[in-house]
Amino acid sequence: MRLGILEDEPTQIAIYELLFSHAHYQCEIYSSIATFLHALKEKKFDLLVLDWMLPDGTAEEVLKWIRGNYTWHIPIICVTSRDSESDVVHVLHMGADDYFVKSTRHFELLARIESLTRRNREKQSSVVQFGSYAINYDNQEITVAGKNAGLTQKEFSLANYLFQNQNKLLSRIHLLEKIWGLSAEIDTRTVDTHISRLRNKLQFTPQSQWDIVTIYGYGYRLQNAKVAELA
Protein backbone atom coordinates (compact mmCIF):
# COMPACT_ATOMS: atom_id res chain seq x y z
CA MET A 1 0.00 0.00 0.00
CA ARG A 2 1.23 3.46 -0.88
CA LEU A 3 0.81 6.27 1.65
CA GLY A 4 1.09 10.00 0.98
CA ILE A 5 2.17 11.86 4.12
CA LEU A 6 2.21 15.58 4.85
CA GLU A 7 4.52 16.25 7.81
CA ASP A 8 7.28 18.78 8.51
CA GLU A 9 8.64 17.80 11.95
CA PRO A 10 11.91 15.83 11.56
CA THR A 11 11.21 13.70 14.65
CA GLN A 12 7.74 12.75 13.45
CA ILE A 13 9.07 12.03 9.95
CA ALA A 14 11.65 9.63 11.43
CA ILE A 15 8.89 7.88 13.41
CA TYR A 16 6.75 7.50 10.30
CA GLU A 17 9.62 6.12 8.25
CA LEU A 18 10.39 3.48 10.90
CA LEU A 19 6.74 2.66 11.61
CA PHE A 20 5.60 2.27 8.01
CA SER A 21 8.74 0.43 6.99
CA HIS A 22 8.00 -2.07 9.76
CA ALA A 23 4.46 -2.46 8.39
CA HIS A 24 5.82 -2.90 4.84
CA TYR A 25 4.01 0.19 3.57
CA GLN A 26 5.47 2.31 0.82
CA CYS A 27 5.32 5.94 1.92
CA GLU A 28 6.24 9.30 0.45
CA ILE A 29 6.63 12.19 2.89
CA TYR A 30 6.27 15.87 1.98
CA SER A 31 7.10 18.76 4.30
CA SER A 32 5.06 21.50 2.62
CA ILE A 33 1.55 21.84 1.24
CA ALA A 34 2.86 23.04 -2.12
CA THR A 35 5.01 19.95 -2.74
CA PHE A 36 2.28 17.66 -1.41
CA LEU A 37 -0.42 19.01 -3.73
CA HIS A 38 1.96 18.83 -6.66
CA ALA A 39 2.56 15.14 -5.88
CA LEU A 40 -1.19 14.46 -5.71
CA LYS A 41 -1.59 15.79 -9.24
CA GLU A 42 0.98 13.35 -10.60
CA LYS A 43 0.92 10.27 -8.35
CA LYS A 44 -1.53 7.75 -6.93
CA PHE A 45 -1.89 6.99 -3.23
CA ASP A 46 -4.02 4.51 -1.28
CA LEU A 47 -4.31 6.64 1.88
CA LEU A 48 -3.21 10.10 3.05
CA VAL A 49 -1.90 11.15 6.48
CA LEU A 50 -2.00 14.91 7.08
CA ASP A 51 -0.33 16.89 9.84
CA TRP A 52 -2.63 19.77 10.80
CA MET A 53 -0.10 22.62 11.00
CA LEU A 54 2.44 23.21 8.24
CA PRO A 55 4.81 26.13 7.51
CA ASP A 56 2.75 27.18 4.48
CA GLY A 57 -0.78 26.56 5.81
CA THR A 58 -3.05 24.02 7.46
CA ALA A 59 -4.52 20.65 6.59
CA GLU A 60 -7.90 22.36 6.28
CA GLU A 61 -6.75 23.92 2.99
CA VAL A 62 -5.48 20.54 1.82
CA LEU A 63 -8.73 18.78 2.72
CA LYS A 64 -10.75 21.37 0.80
CA TRP A 65 -8.59 20.89 -2.28
CA ILE A 66 -8.57 17.09 -2.14
CA ARG A 67 -12.31 16.70 -1.67
CA GLY A 68 -13.09 19.43 -4.21
CA ASN A 69 -10.60 18.54 -6.93
CA TYR A 70 -8.96 15.19 -6.31
CA THR A 71 -11.29 12.46 -5.07
CA TRP A 72 -13.68 11.37 -2.32
CA HIS A 73 -12.54 7.76 -2.63
CA ILE A 74 -9.19 8.05 -0.89
CA PRO A 75 -9.17 7.73 2.95
CA ILE A 76 -7.60 10.61 4.90
CA ILE A 77 -6.32 10.69 8.49
CA CYS A 78 -5.51 14.03 10.12
CA VAL A 79 -2.84 14.01 12.83
CA THR A 80 -2.56 16.85 15.33
CA SER A 81 -1.83 17.66 18.97
CA ARG A 82 -5.24 19.33 19.34
CA ASP A 83 -7.84 17.03 20.87
CA SER A 84 -10.92 19.07 21.78
CA GLU A 85 -14.28 17.77 20.62
CA SER A 86 -14.83 20.86 18.46
CA ASP A 87 -11.49 20.26 16.69
CA VAL A 88 -12.38 16.63 15.97
CA VAL A 89 -15.84 17.51 14.66
CA HIS A 90 -14.45 20.28 12.46
CA VAL A 91 -11.85 18.03 10.85
CA LEU A 92 -14.38 15.27 10.15
CA HIS A 93 -16.83 17.76 8.66
CA MET A 94 -14.06 19.06 6.38
CA GLY A 95 -13.74 15.62 4.78
CA ALA A 96 -11.29 13.63 6.90
CA ASP A 97 -12.16 9.98 7.57
CA ASP A 98 -10.36 9.78 10.89
CA TYR A 99 -8.56 11.95 13.43
CA PHE A 100 -5.49 10.92 15.41
CA VAL A 101 -3.95 12.85 18.31
CA LYS A 102 -0.15 12.79 18.29
CA SER A 103 0.99 10.33 20.93
CA THR A 104 3.27 7.39 21.55
CA ARG A 105 0.53 4.95 20.49
CA HIS A 106 2.01 4.46 17.05
CA PHE A 107 0.63 0.97 16.50
CA GLU A 108 -2.84 2.38 17.10
CA LEU A 109 -2.25 4.61 14.06
CA LEU A 110 -1.30 1.52 12.04
CA ALA A 111 -4.50 -0.20 13.17
CA ARG A 112 -6.58 2.81 12.10
CA ILE A 113 -4.90 2.85 8.70
CA GLU A 114 -5.61 -0.85 8.21
CA SER A 115 -9.23 -0.36 9.29
CA LEU A 116 -9.79 2.58 6.94
CA THR A 117 -8.31 0.86 3.91
CA ARG A 118 -10.34 -2.27 4.61
CA ARG A 119 -13.58 -0.28 4.89
CA ASN A 120 -12.72 1.66 1.76
CA ARG A 121 -12.24 -1.54 -0.25
CA GLU A 122 -15.54 -2.92 1.00
CA LYS A 123 -17.67 0.16 0.32
CA GLN A 124 -16.82 0.77 -3.31
CA SER A 125 -17.03 -1.25 -6.47
CA SER A 126 -13.36 -1.29 -7.31
CA VAL A 127 -13.61 -1.88 -11.06
CA VAL A 128 -16.09 -0.46 -13.57
CA GLN A 129 -16.03 -1.82 -17.12
CA PHE A 130 -16.70 0.12 -20.31
CA GLY A 131 -16.16 -2.46 -23.01
CA SER A 132 -12.43 -3.16 -23.24
CA TYR A 133 -11.76 -0.26 -20.84
CA ALA A 134 -11.63 -0.99 -17.10
CA ILE A 135 -11.52 1.77 -14.47
CA ASN A 136 -9.90 0.48 -11.27
CA TYR A 137 -10.69 2.82 -8.37
CA ASP A 138 -8.52 0.91 -5.90
CA ASN A 139 -5.39 1.47 -7.97
CA GLN A 140 -6.61 4.70 -9.63
CA GLU A 141 -5.76 3.32 -13.06
CA ILE A 142 -7.43 2.53 -16.37
CA THR A 143 -6.58 -0.50 -18.46
CA VAL A 144 -7.25 -1.00 -22.17
CA ALA A 145 -7.73 -4.67 -23.10
CA GLY A 146 -6.00 -5.56 -19.84
CA LYS A 147 -3.01 -3.25 -20.34
CA ASN A 148 -2.39 -0.37 -17.93
CA ALA A 149 -2.60 2.93 -19.83
CA GLY A 150 -0.13 4.62 -17.44
CA LEU A 151 -2.25 7.68 -16.65
CA THR A 152 -1.21 10.42 -14.24
CA GLN A 153 -3.64 11.26 -11.42
CA LYS A 154 -5.06 14.23 -13.33
CA GLU A 155 -5.41 12.19 -16.52
CA PHE A 156 -7.20 9.47 -14.56
CA SER A 157 -9.63 12.01 -13.04
CA LEU A 158 -10.35 13.53 -16.45
CA ALA A 159 -10.84 10.17 -18.18
CA ASN A 160 -13.09 8.91 -15.38
CA TYR A 161 -15.22 12.06 -15.58
CA LEU A 162 -15.57 11.68 -19.36
CA PHE A 163 -16.68 8.05 -18.99
CA GLN A 164 -19.18 8.99 -16.28
CA ASN A 165 -20.57 11.64 -18.65
CA GLN A 166 -20.27 9.73 -21.91
CA ASN A 167 -22.01 11.17 -24.98
CA LYS A 168 -22.48 14.52 -23.21
CA LEU A 169 -21.02 17.73 -24.62
CA LEU A 170 -18.70 19.26 -21.99
CA SER A 171 -17.17 22.69 -22.34
CA ARG A 172 -13.50 23.37 -21.64
CA ILE A 173 -14.49 25.70 -18.79
CA HIS A 174 -16.72 23.01 -17.28
CA LEU A 175 -13.92 20.43 -17.41
CA LEU A 176 -11.44 22.91 -15.99
CA GLU A 177 -13.73 23.61 -13.03
CA LYS A 178 -14.56 19.95 -12.37
CA ILE A 179 -11.07 18.50 -12.70
CA TRP A 180 -8.79 21.38 -11.73
CA GLY A 181 -11.13 23.25 -9.38
CA LEU A 182 -13.12 26.48 -9.53
CA SER A 183 -10.20 28.55 -8.24
CA ALA A 184 -7.64 27.02 -10.57
CA GLU A 185 -5.75 29.72 -12.43
CA ILE A 186 -5.06 27.52 -15.42
CA ASP A 187 -5.40 28.28 -19.12
CA THR A 188 -8.08 26.23 -20.89
CA ARG A 189 -5.34 24.98 -23.20
CA THR A 190 -4.36 22.73 -20.28
CA VAL A 191 -7.58 20.81 -20.96
CA ASP A 192 -6.63 20.46 -24.63
CA THR A 193 -3.21 19.09 -23.67
CA HIS A 194 -4.69 16.47 -21.35
CA ILE A 195 -7.32 15.46 -23.91
CA SER A 196 -4.55 14.95 -26.45
CA ARG A 197 -2.68 12.71 -23.98
CA LEU A 198 -5.84 10.68 -23.31
CA ARG A 199 -6.40 10.15 -27.03
CA ASN A 200 -2.90 8.76 -27.27
CA LYS A 201 -2.77 6.69 -24.07
CA LEU A 202 -6.33 5.32 -24.26
CA GLN A 203 -6.33 4.84 -28.04
CA PHE A 204 -9.38 7.03 -28.59
CA THR A 205 -9.86 7.19 -32.37
CA PRO A 206 -12.86 7.39 -34.73
CA GLN A 207 -12.21 3.71 -35.59
CA SER A 208 -12.25 2.44 -31.98
CA GLN A 209 -15.13 1.78 -29.60
CA TRP A 210 -14.66 5.18 -27.95
CA ASP A 211 -13.53 8.51 -29.37
CA ILE A 212 -13.23 12.04 -27.99
CA VAL A 213 -15.00 14.36 -30.39
CA THR A 214 -13.79 17.96 -30.48
CA ILE A 215 -16.38 20.73 -30.74
CA TYR A 216 -14.18 23.58 -31.90
CA GLY A 217 -14.41 26.71 -29.86
CA TYR A 218 -16.38 24.93 -27.12
CA GLY A 219 -15.24 21.59 -25.74
CA TYR A 220 -15.34 17.81 -26.00
CA ARG A 221 -17.58 14.74 -25.94
CA LEU A 222 -16.56 11.16 -25.22
CA GLN A 223 -18.57 9.28 -27.80
CA ASN A 224 -19.50 5.62 -28.03
CA ALA A 225 -19.19 4.42 -31.63
CA LYS A 226 -22.48 2.49 -31.43
CA VAL A 227 -24.34 5.60 -30.24
CA ALA A 228 -22.76 7.61 -33.05
CA GLU A 229 -23.99 5.10 -35.61
CA LEU A 230 -27.55 5.48 -34.38
CA ALA A 231 -27.44 9.29 -34.35
mmCIF file of N, CA, C and O in Angstrom, residues 167 208-210 223-231:
data_model
loop_
_atom_site.group_PDB
_atom_site.id
_atom_site.type_symbol
_atom_site.label_atom_id
_atom_site.label_comp_id
_atom_site.label_asym_id
_atom_site.label_seq_id
_atom_site.Cartn_x
_atom_site.Cartn_y
_atom_site.Cartn_z
ATOM 1 N N ASN A 167 -21.071 10.637 -23.991
ATOM 2 C CA ASN A 167 -22.012 11.165 -24.984
ATOM 3 C C ASN A 167 -22.608 12.523 -24.604
ATOM 4 O O ASN A 167 -23.569 12.971 -25.231
ATOM 5 N N SER A 208 -12.147 3.288 -33.167
ATOM 6 C CA SER A 208 -12.246 2.443 -31.977
ATOM 7 C C SER A 208 -13.642 2.535 -31.360
ATOM 8 O O SER A 208 -14.514 3.260 -31.852
ATOM 9 N N GLN A 209 -13.832 1.793 -30.268
ATOM 10 C CA GLN A 209 -15.133 1.782 -29.596
ATOM 11 C C GLN A 209 -15.477 3.157 -29.016
ATOM 12 O O GLN A 209 -16.637 3.560 -28.986
ATOM 13 N N TRP A 210 -14.457 3.859 -28.554
ATOM 14 C CA TRP A 210 -14.656 5.176 -27.947
ATOM 15 C C TRP A 210 -13.782 6.210 -28.640
ATOM 16 O O TRP A 210 -12.649 5.927 -29.021
ATOM 17 N N GLN A 223 -17.483 9.845 -27.013
ATOM 18 C CA GLN A 223 -18.570 9.280 -27.803
ATOM 19 C C GLN A 223 -18.391 7.789 -28.012
ATOM 20 O O GLN A 223 -17.315 7.309 -28.371
ATOM 21 N N ASN A 224 -19.464 7.050 -27.759
ATOM 22 C CA ASN A 224 -19.501 5.624 -28.026
ATOM 23 C C ASN A 224 -19.817 5.428 -29.513
ATOM 24 O O ASN A 224 -20.766 6.008 -30.030
ATOM 25 N N ALA A 225 -19.032 4.600 -30.176
ATOM 26 C CA ALA A 225 -19.190 4.416 -31.628
ATOM 27 C C ALA A 225 -20.586 3.909 -31.985
ATOM 28 O O ALA A 225 -21.168 4.307 -32.997
ATOM 29 N N LYS A 226 -21.160 3.043 -31.136
ATOM 30 C CA LYS A 226 -22.481 2.488 -31.426
ATOM 31 C C LYS A 226 -23.560 3.578 -31.350
ATOM 32 O O LYS A 226 -24.488 3.620 -32.148
ATOM 33 N N VAL A 227 -23.396 4.488 -30.363
ATOM 34 C CA VAL A 227 -24.339 5.598 -30.237
ATOM 35 C C VAL A 227 -24.220 6.519 -31.431
ATOM 36 O O VAL A 227 -25.202 7.003 -31.980
ATOM 37 N N ALA A 228 -22.986 6.741 -31.890
ATOM 38 C CA ALA A 228 -22.755 7.613 -33.045
ATOM 39 C C ALA A 228 -23.406 7.054 -34.303
ATOM 40 O O ALA A 228 -23.943 7.784 -35.133
ATOM 41 N N GLU A 229 -23.384 5.725 -34.435
ATOM 42 C CA GLU A 229 -23.987 5.101 -35.611
ATOM 43 C C GLU A 229 -25.496 5.291 -35.651
ATOM 44 O O GLU A 229 -26.105 5.411 -36.720
ATOM 45 N N LEU A 230 -26.110 5.336 -34.469
ATOM 46 C CA LEU A 230 -27.552 5.481 -34.380
ATOM 47 C C LEU A 230 -28.020 6.930 -34.521
ATOM 48 O O LEU A 230 -29.184 7.183 -34.773
ATOM 49 N N ALA A 231 -27.069 7.859 -34.322
ATOM 50 C CA ALA A 231 -27.443 9.286 -34.349
ATOM 51 C C ALA A 231 -27.786 9.738 -35.751
ATOM 52 O O ALA A 231 -27.310 9.192 -36.740
#
